[in-house]
PDB file of C-alpha atoms in Angstrom:
ATOM      1  CA  ASN O   1       0.000   0.000   0.000  1.00 53.00           C
ATOM      2  CA  ALA O   2       1.909   3.000  -1.264  1.00 71.00           C
ATOM      3  CA  GLY O   3       1.940   6.112   0.860  1.00 92.00           C
ATOM      4  CA  VAL O   4       1.326   9.669  -0.245  1.00 96.00           C
ATOM      5  CA  MET O   5       3.484  10.432  -3.244  1.00 96.00           C
ATOM      6  CA  GLN O   6       4.787  13.821  -4.238  1.00 97.00           C
ATOM      7  CA  ASN O   7       6.816  14.897  -7.226  1.00 96.00           C
ATOM      8  CA  PRO O   8       9.139  16.355  -7.936  1.00 97.00           C
ATOM      9  CA  ARG O   9      11.067  16.047  -4.675  1.00 96.00           C
ATOM     10  CA  HIS O  10      13.165  19.056  -5.566  1.00 97.00           C
ATOM     11  CA  LEU O  11      12.295  21.897  -7.902  1.00 97.00           C
ATOM     12  CA  VAL O  12      14.415  24.876  -8.897  1.00 98.00           C
ATOM     13  CA  ARG O  13      12.797  27.836 -10.594  1.00 98.00           C
ATOM     14  CA  ARG O  14      13.903  31.317 -11.548  1.00 97.00           C
ATOM     15  CA  ARG O  15      11.885  34.310 -10.454  1.00 97.00           C
ATOM     16  CA  GLY O  16       8.838  34.773 -12.682  1.00 97.00           C
ATOM     17  CA  GLN O  17       8.555  31.132 -13.722  1.00 98.00           C
ATOM     18  CA  GLU O  18       5.743  28.768 -12.821  1.00 98.00           C
ATOM     19  CA  ALA O  19       6.023  25.899 -10.345  1.00 98.00           C
ATOM     20  CA  ARG O  20       3.755  22.837 -10.475  1.00 98.00           C
ATOM     21  CA  LEU O  21       3.756  20.448  -7.540  1.00 98.00           C
ATOM     22  CA  ARG O  22       1.964  17.111  -7.732  1.00 98.00           C
ATOM     23  CA  CYS O  23       0.461  14.923  -5.047  1.00 97.00           C
ATOM     24  CA  SER O  24      -1.052  11.467  -5.287  1.00 97.00           C
ATOM     25  CA  PRO O  25      -2.952  10.527  -2.107  1.00 95.00           C
ATOM     26  CA  MET O  26      -2.915   7.129  -0.495  1.00 93.00           C
ATOM     27  CA  LYS O  27      -5.214   4.587  -2.073  1.00 90.00           C
ATOM     28  CA  GLY O  28      -8.762   5.047  -0.838  1.00 87.00           C
ATOM     29  CA  HIS O  29      -8.151   8.572   0.404  1.00 89.00           C
ATOM     30  CA  SER O  30     -10.335  11.265  -1.117  1.00 89.00           C
ATOM     31  CA  HIS O  31      -9.202  14.226   0.983  1.00 92.00           C
ATOM     32  CA  VAL O  32      -6.016  16.130   0.169  1.00 95.00           C
ATOM     33  CA  TYR O  33      -4.329  18.931   2.089  1.00 96.00           C
ATOM     34  CA  TRP O  34      -1.392  21.156   1.195  1.00 97.00           C
ATOM     35  CA  TYR O  35       0.934  22.662   3.790  1.00 97.00           C
ATOM     36  CA  ARG O  36       3.979  24.873   3.474  1.00 97.00           C
ATOM     37  CA  GLN O  37       6.989  24.920   5.753  1.00 94.00           C
ATOM     38  CA  LEU O  38       9.241  27.945   5.626  1.00 89.00           C
ATOM     39  CA  PRO O  39      12.766  27.606   7.041  1.00 82.00           C
ATOM     40  CA  GLU O  40      12.843  27.339  10.840  1.00 79.00           C
ATOM     41  CA  GLU O  41       9.044  27.331  11.076  1.00 83.00           C
ATOM     42  CA  GLY O  42       6.246  24.828  11.560  1.00 87.00           C
ATOM     43  CA  LEU O  43       3.901  23.671   8.831  1.00 94.00           C
ATOM     44  CA  LYS O  44       1.226  26.133   7.744  1.00 95.00           C
ATOM     45  CA  PHE O  45      -2.068  24.997   6.258  1.00 95.00           C
ATOM     46  CA  MET O  46      -2.741  26.194   2.724  1.00 97.00           C
ATOM     47  CA  VAL O  47      -5.714  24.373   1.201  1.00 96.00           C
ATOM     48  CA  TYR O  48      -8.041  21.411   1.712  1.00 94.00           C
ATOM     49  CA  LEU O  49      -9.533  19.663  -1.311  1.00 94.00           C
ATOM     50  CA  GLN O  50     -11.785  16.782  -2.107  1.00 92.00           C
ATOM     51  CA  LYS O  51     -12.237  15.382  -5.592  1.00 89.00           C
ATOM     52  CA  GLU O  52     -13.189  18.301  -7.855  1.00 89.00           C
ATOM     53  CA  ASN O  53     -13.920  20.559  -4.877  1.00 92.00           C
ATOM     54  CA  ILE O  54     -12.012  23.104  -2.858  1.00 94.00           C
ATOM     55  CA  ILE O  55     -13.247  22.793   0.719  1.00 92.00           C
ATOM     56  CA  ASP O  56     -11.071  25.343   2.492  1.00 93.00           C
ATOM     57  CA  GLU O  57      -8.494  27.630   0.899  1.00 94.00           C
ATOM     58  CA  SER O  58      -8.150  30.022   3.813  1.00 93.00           C
ATOM     59  CA  GLY O  59      -4.384  29.499   3.973  1.00 93.00           C
ATOM     60  CA  MET O  60      -3.680  30.168   0.323  1.00 94.00           C
ATOM     61  CA  PRO O  61      -2.111  33.482  -0.693  1.00 93.00           C
ATOM     62  CA  LYS O  62      -4.668  35.497  -2.643  1.00 88.00           C
ATOM     63  CA  GLU O  63      -2.548  35.829  -5.733  1.00 94.00           C
ATOM     64  CA  ARG O  64      -0.380  33.508  -7.828  1.00 97.00           C
ATOM     65  CA  PHE O  65      -1.344  30.322  -5.931  1.00 97.00           C
ATOM     66  CA  SER O  66      -3.991  27.838  -7.021  1.00 97.00           C
ATOM     67  CA  ALA O  67      -4.805  24.205  -6.306  1.00 97.00           C
ATOM     68  CA  GLU O  68      -6.929  21.522  -7.845  1.00 96.00           C
ATOM     69  CA  PHE O  69      -7.813  17.880  -7.287  1.00 95.00           C
ATOM     70  CA  PRO O  70      -9.414  16.611 -10.488  1.00 93.00           C
ATOM     71  CA  LYS O  71     -11.628  13.576 -10.804  1.00 90.00           C
ATOM     72  CA  GLU O  72      -8.743  11.691 -12.368  1.00 90.00           C
ATOM     73  CA  GLY O  73      -5.084  12.198 -11.595  1.00 91.00           C
ATOM     74  CA  PRO O  74      -3.078  13.831  -8.853  1.00 95.00           C
ATOM     75  CA  SER O  75      -3.718  17.014  -6.943  1.00 97.00           C
ATOM     76  CA  ILE O  76      -1.768  19.978  -8.316  1.00 97.00           C
ATOM     77  CA  LEU O  77      -0.489  23.017  -6.456  1.00 98.00           C
ATOM     78  CA  ARG O  78       0.433  25.726  -8.954  1.00 98.00           C
ATOM     79  CA  ILE O  79       2.482  28.799  -8.173  1.00 98.00           C
ATOM     80  CA  GLN O  80       2.657  31.370 -10.916  1.00 97.00           C
ATOM     81  CA  GLN O  81       5.385  33.988 -11.276  1.00 97.00           C
ATOM     82  CA  VAL O  82       7.386  32.606  -8.370  1.00 97.00           C
ATOM     83  CA  VAL O  83       9.337  34.924  -6.077  1.00 96.00           C
ATOM     84  CA  ARG O  84      12.200  34.155  -3.725  1.00 95.00           C
ATOM     85  CA  GLY O  85       9.823  34.160  -0.747  1.00 93.00           C
ATOM     86  CA  ASP O  86       8.067  31.113  -2.218  1.00 96.00           C
ATOM     87  CA  SER O  87      11.149  29.011  -1.478  1.00 96.00           C
ATOM     88  CA  ALA O  88       9.954  26.439   1.043  1.00 96.00           C
ATOM     89  CA  ALA O  89       9.066  22.807   1.538  1.00 96.00           C
ATOM     90  CA  TYR O  90       5.549  22.006   0.347  1.00 98.00           C
ATOM     91  CA  PHE O  91       3.889  18.989   1.890  1.00 97.00           C
ATOM     92  CA  CYS O  92       0.786  17.186   0.793  1.00 97.00           C
ATOM     93  CA  ALA O  93      -1.283  15.042   3.144  1.00 96.00           C
ATOM     94  CA  SER O  94      -4.282  12.796   2.643  1.00 94.00           C
ATOM     95  CA  SER O  95      -6.946  11.224   4.800  1.00 90.00           C
ATOM     96  CA  PRO O  96      -9.760   8.742   4.247  1.00 84.00           C
ATOM     97  CA  PRO O  97     -13.382   9.920   4.084  1.00 79.00           C
ATOM     98  CA  GLY O  98     -14.846  10.728   7.473  1.00 73.00           C
ATOM     99  CA  ARG O  99     -11.505  10.747   9.266  1.00 70.00           C
ATOM    100  CA  ALA O 100     -10.094  14.070   8.200  1.00 68.00           C
ATOM    101  CA  GLN O 101      -9.681  15.213  11.744  1.00 69.00           C
ATOM    102  CA  GLU O 102      -8.160  12.089  13.241  1.00 73.00           C
ATOM    103  CA  THR O 103      -5.081  11.747  11.146  1.00 81.00           C
ATOM    104  CA  GLN O 104      -3.483  12.946   7.984  1.00 89.00           C
ATOM    105  CA  TYR O 105      -0.700  11.047   6.265  1.00 93.00           C
ATOM    106  CA  PHE O 106       2.023  13.173   4.762  1.00 95.00           C
ATOM    107  CA  GLY O 107       4.099  12.785   1.661  1.00 96.00           C
ATOM    108  CA  PRO O 108       7.856  13.397   1.533  1.00 96.00           C
ATOM    109  CA  GLY O 109       7.424  16.960   0.343  1.00 97.00           C
ATOM    110  CA  THR O 110       8.632  19.058  -2.577  1.00 98.00           C
ATOM    111  CA  ARG O 111      11.461  21.447  -1.834  1.00 96.00           C
ATOM    112  CA  LEU O 112      11.097  24.511  -4.011  1.00 97.00           C
ATOM    113  CA  LEU O 113      14.055  26.815  -4.498  1.00 97.00           C
ATOM    114  CA  VAL O 114      13.527  30.082  -6.324  1.00 97.00           C
ATOM    115  CA  LEU O 115      16.670  31.662  -7.680  1.00 95.00           C
TER     116      LEU O 115
ATOM    117  CA  ASP G   1      -1.510  34.620  16.199  1.00 68.00           C
ATOM    118  CA  GLN G   2       0.101  31.342  17.194  1.00 82.00           C
ATOM    119  CA  GLN G   3      -2.782  29.102  18.253  1.00 93.00           C
ATOM    120  CA  VAL G   4      -0.536  26.107  18.950  1.00 96.00           C
ATOM    121  CA  LYS G   5       2.727  26.694  20.745  1.00 95.00           C
ATOM    122  CA  GLN G   6       5.686  24.513  21.509  1.00 95.00           C
ATOM    123  CA  ASN G   7       7.761  26.711  23.759  1.00 91.00           C
ATOM    124  CA  SER G   8      10.835  24.508  23.924  1.00 94.00           C
ATOM    125  CA  PRO G   9      12.786  24.612  20.658  1.00 93.00           C
ATOM    126  CA  SER G  10      14.999  21.730  21.767  1.00 96.00           C
ATOM    127  CA  LEU G  11      15.297  18.940  24.292  1.00 96.00           C
ATOM    128  CA  SER G  12      18.172  16.610  25.070  1.00 97.00           C
ATOM    129  CA  VAL G  13      17.744  13.381  27.057  1.00 97.00           C
ATOM    130  CA  GLN G  14      19.806  10.296  27.797  1.00 97.00           C
ATOM    131  CA  GLU G  15      18.963   7.005  26.152  1.00 97.00           C
ATOM    132  CA  GLY G  16      16.591   4.986  28.327  1.00 97.00           C
ATOM    133  CA  ARG G  17      15.186   8.007  30.111  1.00 97.00           C
ATOM    134  CA  ILE G  18      11.804   9.664  29.608  1.00 98.00           C
ATOM    135  CA  SER G  19      11.337  12.404  27.018  1.00 98.00           C
ATOM    136  CA  ILE G  20       8.523  14.870  27.698  1.00 98.00           C
ATOM    137  CA  LEU G  21       7.493  17.223  24.929  1.00 98.00           C
ATOM    138  CA  ASN G  22       4.990  19.953  25.694  1.00 98.00           C
ATOM    139  CA  CYS G  23       2.396  21.818  23.693  1.00 97.00           C
ATOM    140  CA  ASP G  24      -0.046  24.607  24.565  1.00 97.00           C
ATOM    141  CA  TYR G  25      -3.032  25.831  22.593  1.00 97.00           C
ATOM    142  CA  THR G  26      -5.337  28.801  22.815  1.00 96.00           C
ATOM    143  CA  ASN G  27      -8.367  27.901  20.711  1.00 93.00           C
ATOM    144  CA  SER G  28     -11.061  26.177  22.785  1.00 92.00           C
ATOM    145  CA  MET G  29     -12.673  24.909  19.562  1.00 91.00           C
ATOM    146  CA  PHE G  30      -9.836  22.439  19.047  1.00 93.00           C
ATOM    147  CA  ASP G  31     -11.063  18.964  19.833  1.00 90.00           C
ATOM    148  CA  TYR G  32      -8.463  16.696  18.283  1.00 93.00           C
ATOM    149  CA  PHE G  33      -4.724  16.732  18.848  1.00 95.00           C
ATOM    150  CA  LEU G  34      -1.963  14.913  17.009  1.00 95.00           C
ATOM    151  CA  TRP G  35       1.775  14.418  17.333  1.00 97.00           C
ATOM    152  CA  TYR G  36       4.074  13.995  14.364  1.00 96.00           C
ATOM    153  CA  LYS G  37       7.758  13.153  14.119  1.00 97.00           C
ATOM    154  CA  LYS G  38       9.854  14.584  11.315  1.00 94.00           C
ATOM    155  CA  TYR G  39      13.321  13.744  10.082  1.00 94.00           C
ATOM    156  CA  PRO G  40      15.239  16.191   7.866  1.00 89.00           C
ATOM    157  CA  ALA G  41      14.245  16.073   4.192  1.00 86.00           C
ATOM    158  CA  GLU G  42      11.255  13.833   4.943  1.00 92.00           C
ATOM    159  CA  GLY G  43       7.566  14.396   5.518  1.00 94.00           C
ATOM    160  CA  PRO G  44       6.017  14.312   9.005  1.00 94.00           C
ATOM    161  CA  THR G  45       5.169  10.849  10.297  1.00 94.00           C
ATOM    162  CA  PHE G  46       2.032  10.399  12.385  1.00 92.00           C
ATOM    163  CA  LEU G  47       2.747   9.144  15.905  1.00 95.00           C
ATOM    164  CA  ILE G  48      -0.302   9.351  18.112  1.00 95.00           C
ATOM    165  CA  SER G  49      -3.470  11.372  18.547  1.00 93.00           C
ATOM    166  CA  ILE G  50      -6.046  12.124  21.203  1.00 95.00           C
ATOM    167  CA  SER G  51      -9.620  13.298  21.181  1.00 93.00           C
ATOM    168  CA  SER G  52     -10.728  15.993  23.601  1.00 93.00           C
ATOM    169  CA  ILE G  53     -13.101  13.554  25.280  1.00 93.00           C
ATOM    170  CA  LYS G  54     -10.080  11.685  26.629  1.00 94.00           C
ATOM    171  CA  ASP G  55      -7.223  12.743  28.858  1.00 95.00           C
ATOM    172  CA  LYS G  56      -4.761  10.013  27.947  1.00 97.00           C
ATOM    173  CA  ASN G  57      -3.901   7.820  24.999  1.00 96.00           C
ATOM    174  CA  GLU G  58      -1.122   5.269  24.916  1.00 97.00           C
ATOM    175  CA  ASP G  59       0.576   3.423  22.069  1.00 95.00           C
ATOM    176  CA  GLY G  60       3.673   1.442  22.932  1.00 97.00           C
ATOM    177  CA  ARG G  61       6.405   3.772  24.146  1.00 97.00           C
ATOM    178  CA  PHE G  62       4.315   6.849  23.332  1.00 97.00           C
ATOM    179  CA  THR G  63       1.696   8.371  25.634  1.00 98.00           C
ATOM    180  CA  VAL G  64      -0.143  11.617  25.080  1.00 98.00           C
ATOM    181  CA  PHE G  65      -1.767  13.465  27.975  1.00 98.00           C
ATOM    182  CA  LEU G  66      -4.380  16.171  27.528  1.00 97.00           C
ATOM    183  CA  ASN G  67      -5.299  18.776  30.147  1.00 97.00           C
ATOM    184  CA  LYS G  68      -8.219  20.665  28.676  1.00 95.00           C
ATOM    185  CA  SER G  69      -8.605  23.117  31.530  1.00 95.00           C
ATOM    186  CA  ALA G  70      -4.999  24.202  31.073  1.00 96.00           C
ATOM    187  CA  LYS G  71      -5.140  23.874  27.273  1.00 96.00           C
ATOM    188  CA  HIS G  72      -2.010  21.810  27.466  1.00 97.00           C
ATOM    189  CA  LEU G  73      -0.882  18.489  26.098  1.00 97.00           C
ATOM    190  CA  SER G  74       2.289  16.520  26.378  1.00 98.00           C
ATOM    191  CA  LEU G  75       3.943  13.583  24.663  1.00 98.00           C
ATOM    192  CA  HIS G  76       5.878  11.122  26.786  1.00 98.00           C
ATOM    193  CA  ILE G  77       8.370   8.735  25.226  1.00 98.00           C
ATOM    194  CA  VAL G  78       9.555   5.948  27.502  1.00 97.00           C
ATOM    195  CA  PRO G  79      12.202   4.649  27.186  1.00 97.00           C
ATOM    196  CA  SER G  80      13.823   7.106  24.805  1.00 97.00           C
ATOM    197  CA  GLN G  81      16.003   5.667  22.046  1.00 97.00           C
ATOM    198  CA  PRO G  82      18.616   7.335  19.808  1.00 96.00           C
ATOM    199  CA  GLY G  83      16.343   6.681  16.808  1.00 95.00           C
ATOM    200  CA  ASP G  84      13.769   8.971  18.415  1.00 97.00           C
ATOM    201  CA  SER G  85      16.022  11.949  17.673  1.00 97.00           C
ATOM    202  CA  ALA G  86      13.936  14.133  15.351  1.00 97.00           C
ATOM    203  CA  VAL G  87      11.716  17.209  15.302  1.00 96.00           C
ATOM    204  CA  TYR G  88       8.360  16.656  16.992  1.00 97.00           C
ATOM    205  CA  PHE G  89       5.328  18.671  15.972  1.00 96.00           C
ATOM    206  CA  CYS G  90       2.126  19.071  17.903  1.00 96.00           C
ATOM    207  CA  ALA G  91      -0.992  19.760  15.804  1.00 95.00           C
ATOM    208  CA  ALA G  92      -4.622  20.534  16.573  1.00 95.00           C
ATOM    209  CA  SER G  93      -7.863  20.564  14.645  1.00 92.00           C
ATOM    210  CA  ALA G  94     -11.471  21.562  15.184  1.00 89.00           C
ATOM    211  CA  SER G  95     -14.302  19.221  14.233  1.00 77.00           C
ATOM    212  CA  ASN G  96     -15.818  21.631  11.758  1.00 70.00           C
ATOM    213  CA  THR G  97     -12.623  21.899   9.709  1.00 79.00           C
ATOM    214  CA  GLY G  98     -10.152  19.501   8.175  1.00 80.00           C
ATOM    215  CA  LYS G  99      -7.045  21.568   8.599  1.00 90.00           C
ATOM    216  CA  LEU G 100      -4.314  20.987  11.131  1.00 93.00           C
ATOM    217  CA  ILE G 101      -2.725  23.867  13.018  1.00 94.00           C
ATOM    218  CA  PHE G 102       0.888  23.054  13.842  1.00 95.00           C
ATOM    219  CA  GLY G 103       3.236  24.216  16.550  1.00 95.00           C
ATOM    220  CA  GLN G 104       6.758  25.333  15.716  1.00 94.00           C
ATOM    221  CA  GLY G 105       8.289  22.000  16.631  1.00 94.00           C
ATOM    222  CA  THR G 106      10.700  20.730  19.280  1.00 96.00           C
ATOM    223  CA  THR G 107      13.986  19.114  18.297  1.00 96.00           C
ATOM    224  CA  LEU G 108      14.614  16.048  20.447  1.00 97.00           C
ATOM    225  CA  GLN G 109      18.112  14.640  20.788  1.00 97.00           C
ATOM    226  CA  VAL G 110      18.502  11.293  22.521  1.00 97.00           C
ATOM    227  CA  LYS G 111      22.095  10.667  23.510  1.00 96.00           C
ATOM    228  CA  PRO G 112      23.463   7.103  23.661  1.00 92.00           C
TER     229      PRO G 112
END
């Protein structure tokens, strides 16, 4: 039973480029969450999605950031026109239906470096 | 506004002894609490959780205690092992949301 998968593990972008981060949840999990960890800080919630629906995006920056979880395929976190402050580790987590609160299983993360 | 706080950035204990990691929260709407362990360059690994209707939950060497009146929880690891050396995050959630609110983390070092 594969865990949460994220790719790429490392991503380097120049300022102004786009970054696309992918997350495949654990089998049977229909809830996906994205978190960001800045250096020397804890994880900060960004967005909570179910298939084809955004449930809570209260942690997403208003501009340049978007997320989706289509009916087929992985969840995508897209950052347009990246800036140096976007450099961070981005973690995806998933949970089974009805157990969102009890536990979330995390992927290995994507480390984004903006030059 | 830091709703979940881990006031000790680091903790060092001797192998075989007890490790106690602390966490405080401010939001009375939180009703589920989780502990995660994280190694460098990896994602957080779920350790143990507790519902607000309980005051203790135990799983092997790990025990979590919840004091709702003090809005405080702690993770006890007994006996501590060198492989437990990692960053430990406390997280909380409210039943009407799916998101976890994390503390800043405590780095635990277990010395052989």
